[in-house]
mmCIF file of C-alpha atoms in Angstrom:
data_model
loop_
_atom_site.group_PDB
_atom_site.id
_atom_site.type_symbol
_atom_site.label_atom_id
_atom_site.label_comp_id
_atom_site.label_asym_id
_atom_site.label_seq_id
_atom_site.Cartn_x
_atom_site.Cartn_y
_atom_site.Cartn_z
ATOM 1 C CA MET A 12 -2.129 -8.259 43.002
ATOM 2 C CA PHE A 13 0.745 -9.284 40.724
ATOM 3 C CA LYS A 14 -0.843 -12.494 40.271
ATOM 4 C CA GLN A 15 -4.328 -10.661 38.899
ATOM 5 C CA LEU A 16 -2.725 -8.826 36.619
ATOM 6 C CA ILE A 17 -0.476 -11.520 34.721
ATOM 7 C CA ARG A 18 -4.173 -13.259 34.418
ATOM 8 C CA ARG A 19 -5.942 -10.087 32.943
ATOM 9 C CA ASN A 20 -2.901 -9.191 30.656
ATOM 10 C CA LEU A 21 -2.767 -12.731 29.723
ATOM 11 C CA TRP A 22 -6.084 -13.998 29.760
ATOM 12 C CA SER A 23 -9.397 -11.808 30.408
ATOM 13 C CA GLU A 24 -8.391 -8.516 29.060
ATOM 14 C CA ASN A 25 -5.926 -9.990 26.734
ATOM 15 C CA VAL A 26 -4.608 -6.602 24.489
ATOM 16 C CA ALA A 27 -5.631 -8.624 20.864
ATOM 17 C CA THR A 28 -8.418 -10.914 21.204
ATOM 18 C CA VAL A 29 -9.984 -8.589 23.692
ATOM 19 C CA GLN A 30 -8.975 -5.461 23.597
ATOM 20 C CA LEU A 31 -8.337 -5.719 19.637
ATOM 21 C CA LEU A 32 -5.351 -3.693 19.573
ATOM 22 C CA GLY A 33 -2.313 -3.479 17.348
ATOM 23 C CA LEU A 34 -4.185 -5.574 14.726
ATOM 24 C CA CYS A 35 -2.341 -3.964 11.869
ATOM 25 C CA PRO A 36 0.865 -5.799 12.338
ATOM 26 C CA LEU A 37 -0.961 -8.718 13.435
ATOM 27 C CA LEU A 38 -2.724 -9.231 10.778
ATOM 28 C CA ALA A 39 -0.334 -8.252 8.496
ATOM 29 C CA VAL A 40 3.055 -10.281 9.195
ATOM 30 C CA SER A 41 1.432 -13.520 10.721
ATOM 31 C CA HIS A 42 1.552 -15.230 7.163
ATOM 32 C CA ALA A 43 4.183 -17.334 8.922
ATOM 33 C CA ILE A 44 6.164 -18.199 12.118
ATOM 34 C CA GLU A 45 9.287 -16.462 11.322
ATOM 35 C CA PRO A 46 7.997 -12.961 10.627
ATOM 36 C CA ALA A 47 5.951 -13.580 13.743
ATOM 37 C CA ALA A 48 8.507 -14.262 15.662
ATOM 38 C CA GLY A 49 10.278 -11.734 14.310
ATOM 39 C CA LEU A 50 7.977 -8.297 14.984
ATOM 40 C CA ALA A 51 6.693 -9.849 18.323
ATOM 41 C CA ALA A 52 10.290 -9.627 19.552
ATOM 42 C CA ALA A 53 10.553 -6.319 18.526
ATOM 43 C CA SER A 54 7.149 -5.350 19.929
ATOM 44 C CA CYS A 55 8.418 -6.779 23.144
ATOM 45 C CA LEU A 56 11.826 -4.958 23.027
ATOM 46 C CA VAL A 57 9.969 -1.405 22.145
ATOM 47 C CA LEU A 58 6.860 -1.766 24.909
ATOM 48 C CA VAL A 59 9.382 -3.272 27.945
ATOM 49 C CA GLY A 60 11.888 -0.593 27.256
ATOM 50 C CA SER A 61 9.270 2.149 26.767
ATOM 51 C CA ALA A 62 7.351 1.284 29.798
ATOM 52 C CA ALA A 63 10.564 1.002 31.663
ATOM 53 C CA LEU A 64 11.964 4.390 31.043
ATOM 54 C CA VAL A 65 8.265 6.064 31.236
ATOM 55 C CA SER A 66 7.557 4.442 34.312
ATOM 56 C CA LEU A 67 11.071 6.145 35.719
ATOM 57 C CA LEU A 68 10.637 9.373 34.210
ATOM 58 C CA ARG A 69 7.195 9.803 35.099
ATOM 59 C CA HIS A 70 7.214 12.328 37.814
ATOM 60 C CA TRP A 71 9.558 14.723 35.662
ATOM 61 C CA ILE A 72 7.142 14.657 32.360
ATOM 62 C CA PRO A 73 4.697 17.685 32.360
ATOM 63 C CA THR A 74 1.188 16.694 31.751
ATOM 64 C CA VAL A 75 0.943 19.069 28.184
ATOM 65 C CA VAL A 76 3.592 17.431 26.705
ATOM 66 C CA ARG A 77 2.863 13.767 27.730
ATOM 67 C CA LEU A 78 1.639 12.498 24.375
ATOM 68 C CA PRO A 79 4.474 13.962 22.691
ATOM 69 C CA MET A 80 6.850 12.434 25.420
ATOM 70 C CA PHE A 81 5.734 8.807 25.035
ATOM 71 C CA VAL A 82 5.431 8.950 21.190
ATOM 72 C CA LEU A 83 9.574 10.143 21.234
ATOM 73 C CA VAL A 84 10.452 7.062 23.715
ATOM 74 C CA ILE A 85 8.173 4.599 21.976
ATOM 75 C CA ALA A 86 9.857 5.825 18.418
ATOM 76 C CA THR A 87 13.744 5.643 19.957
ATOM 77 C CA TYR A 88 12.995 1.984 20.604
ATOM 78 C CA THR A 89 11.638 1.268 17.804
ATOM 79 C CA THR A 90 14.518 3.025 15.706
ATOM 80 C CA ILE A 91 17.260 1.044 17.777
ATOM 81 C CA ALA A 92 14.896 -2.147 16.889
ATOM 82 C CA VAL A 93 15.162 -1.572 13.500
ATOM 83 C CA MET A 94 18.608 -1.093 13.286
ATOM 84 C CA LEU A 95 19.634 -3.820 15.227
ATOM 85 C CA MET A 96 17.443 -6.031 13.372
ATOM 86 C CA GLN A 97 19.055 -4.915 9.823
ATOM 87 C CA ALA A 98 22.461 -5.253 11.014
ATOM 88 C CA PHE A 99 21.934 -8.883 12.556
ATOM 89 C CA ALA A 100 18.799 -10.073 10.617
ATOM 90 C CA TRP A 101 18.656 -8.600 7.463
ATOM 91 C CA GLU A 102 16.900 -11.564 5.705
ATOM 92 C CA LEU A 103 14.222 -11.349 8.096
ATOM 93 C CA TYR A 104 13.842 -7.088 8.161
ATOM 94 C CA MET A 105 13.286 -7.662 4.403
ATOM 95 C CA GLN A 106 10.531 -9.767 5.182
ATOM 96 C CA ILE A 107 8.867 -7.149 7.474
ATOM 97 C CA ALA A 108 10.479 -3.845 7.315
ATOM 98 C CA LEU A 109 7.475 -2.009 6.673
ATOM 99 C CA PHE A 110 5.746 -3.102 9.891
ATOM 100 C CA MET A 111 9.037 -3.023 11.864
ATOM 101 C CA GLN A 112 8.771 0.877 11.391
ATOM 102 C CA ILE A 113 5.598 1.229 12.227
ATOM 103 C CA ILE A 114 5.935 -0.397 15.682
ATOM 104 C CA VAL A 115 5.673 3.232 16.430
ATOM 105 C CA THR A 116 1.971 3.808 15.748
ATOM 106 C CA ASN A 117 1.062 0.556 17.221
ATOM 107 C CA CYS A 118 -1.424 1.525 19.698
ATOM 108 C CA MET A 119 -1.181 -1.657 22.305
ATOM 109 C CA ILE A 120 2.310 -0.030 23.245
ATOM 110 C CA LEU A 121 1.061 3.704 23.398
ATOM 111 C CA GLY A 122 -2.042 2.494 25.153
ATOM 112 C CA ARG A 123 0.029 0.344 27.953
ATOM 113 C CA ILE A 124 2.248 3.241 28.050
ATOM 114 C CA ASN A 125 -0.431 5.921 28.983
ATOM 115 C CA GLN A 126 -2.838 3.896 31.367
ATOM 116 C CA VAL A 127 -0.247 2.195 33.248
ATOM 117 C CA ALA A 128 3.769 2.753 32.920
ATOM 118 C CA SER A 129 2.765 6.839 33.508
ATOM 119 C CA ARG A 130 1.153 5.776 36.646
ATOM 120 C CA GLU A 131 2.629 2.745 38.312
ATOM 121 C CA ASN A 132 6.031 2.216 39.697
ATOM 122 C CA PHE A 133 8.779 0.385 37.898
ATOM 123 C CA GLY A 134 7.985 -3.205 38.776
ATOM 124 C CA VAL A 135 4.178 -2.785 37.924
ATOM 125 C CA SER A 136 4.962 -1.448 34.854
ATOM 126 C CA VAL A 137 7.625 -3.504 33.478
ATOM 127 C CA LEU A 138 5.569 -6.496 34.688
ATOM 128 C CA ASP A 139 2.971 -5.294 32.720
ATOM 129 C CA ALA A 140 4.930 -4.501 29.926
ATOM 130 C CA VAL A 141 6.309 -7.976 29.783
ATOM 131 C CA THR A 142 3.165 -9.574 30.320
ATOM 132 C CA THR A 143 0.849 -7.704 27.443
ATOM 133 C CA SER A 144 4.080 -8.798 25.081
ATOM 134 C CA ILE A 145 4.122 -11.996 25.866
ATOM 135 C CA ALA A 146 0.271 -12.143 25.133
ATOM 136 C CA PHE A 147 0.707 -10.299 22.123
ATOM 137 C CA ALA A 148 3.355 -12.744 21.333
ATOM 138 C CA ILE A 149 1.632 -15.676 21.759
ATOM 139 C CA ILE A 150 -1.398 -14.557 19.667
ATOM 140 C CA LEU A 151 0.967 -13.322 17.243
ATOM 141 C CA ILE A 152 3.057 -16.453 16.613
ATOM 142 C CA GLY A 153 0.176 -18.570 17.351
ATOM 143 C CA MET A 154 -1.597 -17.104 14.445
ATOM 144 C CA GLY A 155 1.765 -17.500 12.164
ATOM 145 C CA ALA A 156 1.800 -21.088 13.311
ATOM 146 C CA ILE A 157 -2.044 -21.633 12.365
ATOM 147 C CA ARG A 158 -1.579 -19.846 9.411
ATOM 148 C CA GLU A 159 1.536 -21.256 7.653
ATOM 149 C CA LEU A 160 0.306 -24.905 8.573
ATOM 150 C CA ALA A 161 -3.030 -24.459 7.258
ATOM 151 C CA ALA A 162 -2.000 -22.678 3.960
ATOM 152 C CA ILE A 163 -0.160 -26.501 2.943
ATOM 153 C CA ALA A 164 -3.661 -27.505 2.691
ATOM 154 C CA MET A 165 -5.582 -24.472 1.932
ATOM 155 C CA PRO A 166 -3.402 -21.526 0.335
ATOM 156 C CA LEU A 167 -6.048 -18.704 1.209
ATOM 157 C CA ALA A 168 -4.832 -19.146 4.797
ATOM 158 C CA ALA A 169 -1.526 -17.245 3.977
ATOM 159 C CA HIS A 170 -3.910 -14.119 2.095
ATOM 160 C CA PRO A 171 -4.656 -11.150 3.907
ATOM 161 C CA THR A 172 -8.310 -13.313 3.264
ATOM 162 C CA GLY A 173 -7.403 -15.949 5.002
ATOM 163 C CA ALA A 174 -5.338 -13.721 7.775
ATOM 164 C CA PHE A 175 -8.972 -12.129 8.781
ATOM 165 C CA LEU A 176 -10.968 -15.678 8.615
ATOM 166 C CA ILE A 177 -8.456 -17.001 11.060
ATOM 167 C CA PHE A 178 -8.309 -14.174 13.223
ATOM 168 C CA GLY A 179 -12.321 -14.139 13.601
ATOM 169 C CA LEU A 180 -12.192 -17.906 14.441
ATOM 170 C CA LEU A 181 -9.767 -17.124 16.848
ATOM 171 C CA ILE A 182 -11.586 -14.394 18.814
ATOM 172 C CA ALA A 183 -14.638 -16.355 18.691
ATOM 173 C CA ALA A 184 -13.248 -19.471 20.448
ATOM 174 C CA PHE A 185 -11.109 -17.159 22.762
ATOM 175 C CA GLN A 186 -14.210 -15.262 23.885
ATOM 176 C CA GLY A 187 -16.477 -18.092 24.227
ATOM 177 C CA VAL A 188 -13.818 -20.190 26.386
ATOM 178 C CA ARG A 189 -13.425 -17.419 28.230
ATOM 179 C CA ARG A 190 -16.760 -16.399 29.228
ATOM 180 C CA GLU A 191 -17.465 -20.503 29.465
ATOM 181 C CA SER A 192 -15.086 -20.163 32.151
ATOM 182 C CA SER A 193 -15.957 -17.139 34.309
ATOM 183 C CA PRO A 194 -19.773 -16.637 34.262
ATOM 184 C CA ALA A 195 -19.081 -13.557 35.541
ATOM 185 C CA GLU A 196 -17.602 -11.858 32.470
ATOM 186 C CA ARG A 197 -20.245 -12.846 30.591
ATOM 187 C CA LEU A 198 -22.266 -10.117 32.565
ATOM 188 C CA ALA A 199 -19.272 -7.501 31.624
ATOM 189 C CA PRO A 200 -18.417 -7.595 27.949
ATOM 190 C CA VAL A 201 -15.347 -6.043 27.500
ATOM 191 C CA VAL A 202 -15.244 -5.502 23.706
ATOM 192 C CA VAL A 203 -18.597 -3.965 23.127
ATOM 193 C CA ARG A 204 -19.803 -1.465 25.491
ATOM 194 C CA GLU A 205 -23.753 0.457 24.943
ATOM 195 C CA GLU A 206 -23.352 4.354 24.978
ATOM 196 C CA ALA A 207 -25.802 5.467 27.918
ATOM 197 C CA MET B 16 7.706 30.900 33.806
ATOM 198 C CA LYS B 17 5.338 27.744 33.856
ATOM 199 C CA TRP B 18 5.360 27.255 30.212
ATOM 200 C CA LEU B 19 8.934 26.972 30.054
ATOM 201 C CA ALA B 20 9.131 23.509 31.660
ATOM 202 C CA PRO B 21 7.246 21.234 28.944
ATOM 203 C CA ILE B 22 9.866 22.929 26.132
ATOM 204 C CA LEU B 23 13.140 22.147 27.988
ATOM 205 C CA VAL B 24 11.904 18.899 29.172
ATOM 206 C CA LEU B 25 11.156 17.911 25.796
ATOM 207 C CA SER B 26 14.402 19.584 24.183
ATOM 208 C CA ALA B 27 16.238 17.566 26.840
ATOM 209 C CA ALA B 28 14.715 14.432 26.450
ATOM 210 C CA ALA B 29 15.240 15.202 22.162
ATOM 211 C CA ALA B 30 18.565 15.454 22.774
ATOM 212 C CA VAL B 31 19.172 12.807 24.923
ATOM 213 C CA PHE B 32 17.216 10.075 22.427
ATOM 214 C CA GLY B 33 18.713 11.740 19.189
ATOM 215 C CA ALA B 34 22.473 11.188 20.811
ATOM 216 C CA ALA B 35 21.275 7.480 22.042
ATOM 217 C CA LEU B 36 20.059 6.945 18.371
ATOM 218 C CA ALA B 37 23.498 8.397 17.054
ATOM 219 C CA VAL B 38 25.504 5.943 19.370
ATOM 220 C CA VAL B 39 23.864 2.949 17.729
ATOM 221 C CA ALA B 40 23.567 4.014 14.705
ATOM 222 C CA GLU B 41 27.614 4.207 14.551
ATOM 223 C CA PHE B 42 27.846 0.610 15.668
ATOM 224 C CA THR B 43 25.102 -1.000 13.411
ATOM 225 C CA ALA B 44 26.041 1.335 10.400
ATOM 226 C CA PRO B 45 28.717 -1.093 9.130
ATOM 227 C CA VAL B 46 27.295 -3.528 9.531
ATOM 228 C CA ILE B 47 24.163 -2.968 7.817
ATOM 229 C CA GLU B 48 25.978 -1.439 4.810
ATOM 230 C CA SER B 49 27.840 -4.814 4.650
ATOM 231 C CA ASN B 50 24.563 -6.829 4.983
ATOM 232 C CA ARG B 51 22.930 -4.345 1.606
ATOM 233 C CA ALA B 52 26.106 -5.123 -0.335
ATOM 234 C CA ALA B 53 25.887 -8.476 0.495
ATOM 235 C CA ALA B 54 22.504 -8.842 -0.745
ATOM 236 C CA LYS B 55 23.071 -7.061 -3.543
ATOM 237 C CA ASN B 56 26.130 -8.807 -4.317
ATOM 238 C CA LYS B 57 24.252 -12.057 -4.219
ATOM 239 C CA GLU B 58 21.601 -10.572 -6.560
ATOM 240 C CA THR B 59 24.129 -9.682 -9.404
ATOM 241 C CA GLN B 60 26.171 -12.858 -8.974
ATOM 242 C CA GLU B 61 22.819 -14.676 -10.292
ATOM 243 C CA LEU B 62 22.252 -12.475 -13.483
ATOM 244 C CA LEU B 63 25.897 -12.246 -14.296
ATOM 245 C CA GLN B 64 25.825 -16.473 -14.307
ATOM 246 C CA LEU B 65 22.881 -15.869 -16.497
ATOM 247 C CA VAL B 66 24.781 -13.448 -18.826
ATOM 248 C CA GLN B 67 27.657 -15.553 -19.127
ATOM 249 C CA LYS B 68 25.364 -18.698 -19.928
ATOM 250 C CA ARG B 69 24.325 -16.362 -22.855
ATOM 251 C CA ILE B 70 27.669 -16.097 -24.246
ATOM 252 C CA ALA B 71 28.431 -19.375 -24.137
ATOM 253 C CA GLU B 72 25.216 -20.135 -26.262
ATOM 254 C CA SER B 73 25.574 -17.279 -28.681
ATOM 255 C CA LEU B 74 29.580 -18.445 -28.978
ATOM 256 C CA ALA B 75 29.029 -21.935 -29.513
ATOM 257 C CA SER B 76 26.000 -21.108 -32.142
ATOM 258 C CA ASP B 77 26.249 -20.023 -35.300
ATOM 259 C CA GLU B 78 24.911 -16.398 -34.356
ATOM 260 C CA PRO B 79 25.954 -14.101 -37.199
ATOM 261 C CA ILE B 80 28.753 -11.432 -35.724
ATOM 262 C CA GLN B 81 27.213 -7.810 -35.820
ATOM 263 C CA SER B 82 29.661 -4.957 -35.880
ATOM 264 C CA CYS B 83 27.037 -2.894 -33.199
ATOM 265 C CA LYS B 84 27.784 -5.410 -30.319
ATOM 266 C CA PHE B 85 27.804 -4.105 -26.812
ATOM 267 C CA GLY B 86 28.426 -7.331 -24.738
ATOM 268 C CA GLY B 87 27.140 -8.337 -21.295
ATOM 269 C CA ALA B 88 26.324 -5.553 -19.148
ATOM 270 C CA VAL B 89 24.840 -5.629 -15.343
ATOM 271 C CA GLU B 90 23.494 -2.014 -14.864
ATOM 272 C CA THR B 91 22.254 -0.937 -11.063
ATOM 273 C CA GLN B 92 19.625 1.638 -10.768
ATOM 274 C CA ALA B 93 17.537 3.042 -8.533
ATOM 275 C CA VAL B 94 13.760 3.077 -9.179
ATOM 276 C CA VAL B 95 10.855 5.053 -6.888
ATOM 277 C CA GLY B 96 8.406 2.405 -5.909
ATOM 278 C CA TYR B 97 5.629 2.727 -3.161
ATOM 279 C CA GLY B 98 7.636 2.809 -0.320
ATOM 280 C CA GLY B 99 10.909 4.569 -2.015
ATOM 281 C CA GLU B 100 13.772 3.951 -3.371
ATOM 282 C CA MET B 101 14.216 0.308 -4.801
ATOM 283 C CA GLU B 102 17.688 -1.049 -6.229
ATOM 284 C CA LEU B 103 16.976 -2.275 -9.394
ATOM 285 C CA ILE B 104 19.863 -4.634 -11.645
ATOM 286 C CA VAL B 105 19.193 -5.257 -14.935
ATOM 287 C CA ALA B 106 21.362 -7.398 -17.204
ATOM 288 C CA TRP B 107 21.816 -7.526 -20.848
ATOM 289 C CA PHE B 108 23.375 -9.041 -23.420
ATOM 290 C CA ASP B 109 23.673 -6.425 -26.399
ATOM 291 C CA ARG B 110 19.838 -5.457 -27.220
ATOM 292 C CA GLU B 111 18.624 -8.853 -25.812
ATOM 293 C CA LEU B 112 16.930 -8.378 -21.846
ATOM 294 C CA ILE B 113 18.414 -11.035 -19.695
ATOM 295 C CA GLY B 114 16.902 -10.565 -16.674
ATOM 296 C CA ALA B 115 16.060 -8.483 -13.929
ATOM 297 C CA ARG B 116 16.501 -8.280 -9.877
ATOM 298 C CA VAL B 117 15.836 -5.627 -6.842
ATOM 299 C CA ALA B 118 18.336 -5.716 -4.098
ATOM 300 C CA ALA B 119 16.613 -3.100 -1.534
ATOM 301 C CA HIS B 120 13.022 -2.204 -1.479
ATOM 302 C CA GLN B 121 11.024 -1.018 1.124
ATOM 303 C CA GLU B 122 7.526 -1.955 -0.566
ATOM 304 C CA THR B 123 4.882 -3.069 1.455
ATOM 305 C CA PRO B 124 5.424 -6.748 2.910
ATOM 306 C CA GLY B 125 3.478 -9.220 0.980
ATOM 307 C CA PHE B 126 2.686 -6.902 -1.977
ATOM 308 C CA ALA B 127 6.540 -7.118 -2.419
ATOM 309 C CA ASP B 128 5.982 -10.997 -3.609
ATOM 310 C CA VAL B 129 6.453 -9.542 -6.960
ATOM 311 C CA LEU B 130 9.839 -8.703 -6.655
ATOM 312 C CA ASP B 131 10.874 -12.013 -5.872
ATOM 313 C CA SER B 132 12.501 -13.860 -8.898
ATOM 314 C CA ALA B 133 10.212 -16.756 -8.512
ATOM 315 C CA ASP B 134 7.518 -14.444 -9.053
ATOM 316 C CA TRP B 135 6.501 -11.466 -11.701
ATOM 317 C CA LEU B 136 10.412 -10.143 -11.733
ATOM 318 C CA GLY B 137 11.181 -13.542 -13.213
ATOM 319 C CA ARG B 138 9.354 -13.171 -16.290
ATOM 320 C CA PHE B 139 11.880 -10.342 -16.943
ATOM 321 C CA GLY B 140 14.326 -12.188 -19.583
ATOM 322 C CA GLU B 141 12.126 -15.227 -19.947
ATOM 323 C CA GLU B 142 9.271 -13.870 -21.785
ATOM 324 C CA PRO B 143 9.066 -10.884 -24.490
ATOM 325 C CA LEU B 144 9.023 -7.495 -22.499
ATOM 326 C CA ASP B 145 6.121 -6.070 -24.377
ATOM 327 C CA GLU B 146 3.912 -9.623 -23.054
ATOM 328 C CA ILE B 147 5.167 -8.298 -19.624
ATOM 329 C CA ASP B 148 2.085 -6.162 -17.974
ATOM 330 C CA THR B 149 1.853 -4.500 -14.686
ATOM 331 C CA VAL B 150 0.328 -6.633 -11.412
ATOM 332 C CA SER B 151 -2.878 -5.138 -10.166
ATOM 333 C CA ARG B 152 -2.520 -5.509 -6.363
ATOM 334 C CA ALA B 153 0.945 -3.845 -6.951
ATOM 335 C CA THR B 154 0.363 -1.569 -9.490
ATOM 336 C CA ILE B 155 2.889 1.544 -8.393
ATOM 337 C CA THR B 156 5.530 -1.339 -7.732
ATOM 338 C CA THR B 157 5.744 -3.137 -10.935
ATOM 339 C CA ARG B 158 4.779 -0.249 -12.929
ATOM 340 C CA ALA B 159 8.025 1.809 -11.692
ATOM 341 C CA VAL B 160 10.381 -1.352 -12.529
ATOM 342 C CA LEU B 161 8.446 -2.016 -15.942
ATOM 343 C CA GLU B 162 8.921 1.642 -16.898
ATOM 344 C CA ALA B 163 12.639 1.658 -15.472
ATOM 345 C CA ILE B 164 13.369 -1.579 -17.775
ATOM 346 C CA LYS B 165 10.951 -0.577 -20.898
ATOM 347 C CA LYS B 166 13.459 3.117 -20.871
ATOM 348 C CA SER B 167 16.642 1.140 -20.560
ATOM 349 C CA ALA B 168 15.424 -1.275 -23.543
ATOM 350 C CA GLN B 169 14.616 2.151 -25.851
ATOM 351 C CA LEU B 170 18.143 3.500 -25.018
ATOM 352 C CA ARG B 171 19.895 0.545 -25.892
ATOM 353 C CA GLU B 172 17.786 0.003 -29.031
ATOM 354 C CA ALA B 173 18.435 4.287 -29.927
ATOM 355 C CA ALA B 174 21.769 3.110 -29.324
ATOM 356 C CA PHE B 175 22.226 0.297 -31.887
ATOM 357 C CA LYS B 176 20.176 2.054 -34.406
ATOM 358 C CA ALA B 177 23.149 4.947 -34.138
ATOM 359 C CA CYS B 178 25.572 2.759 -34.173
ATOM 360 C CA SER B 179 24.331 0.363 -37.326
ATOM 361 C CA ASN B 180 23.718 3.921 -39.356
ATOM 362 C CA SER B 181 27.026 5.179 -38.852
ATOM 363 C CA SER B 182 28.798 1.638 -39.450
#
């Protein structure tokens, strides 16, 4: 079951390239490796911390205040991450300040908390959060590396336009390989679903 | 009393999380403050060096000595940009603009490139003030900086006029 979860989070339902969540910070801070790594680390702290806490508290959270409670937890962790980064990585913080603060609204995090951490036990929730964070970090830092290197030859790559172009190509490549390697998934597209 | 549970849970959680944040803030606030001060100090030192260079140039040349001299000055002011307050540092020698830097800001990353001294902000002191225009992708940020500096320049000009009229 764990193996399946890891495979799903890292590959077949990758949060960035398949579910297409959390793209705002992904496109915005992936112009170089350093800011990308900073945001990936902060997102990881917030997601894993929130998932662990919500999972522990899940039986005491009344249904009607579920969402306010999740947002409260995520906002608390985000604020802690912001304060820690301001204290110990000031230069990095100045580069990505705004995108650190809007981790609160990252739907990747709220999505994992709502779908997994609020229903599953502590172990599963933390494993899900860790693997989702790793998947997000790989794509974010990978984009940072690609764009930083490509910008040497083609300055456009470091611009927002380049972010869209490169991420588009990355999704296409990812989907191509994913469907090639597992034909079953070709029959069940995850991203586009036709409404009945 | 079914309605009471959500209120109690949410209030308790807010109190606990608030307390946690207060504790973290207590420990990080002094470090953050010293980081902020160090960043500001670095920018100020750069500007001071520029001012000193200009003073040395002035002393070495045969510029006529005016009665209304203000000397070198580095001024800090808070300017409201797109994402909140920015700390703008401006250096002057008499009525002449020497340079400008921004120590702390919350402008959108990427668009805030204009505040880099190697970018748009570096043009202050290098080019005549009238030739510097706002930058279209960062209009609010650049307009705030430009207007603040222009206003300071006008005040200095007015002070100079008042001084030379009276003497």
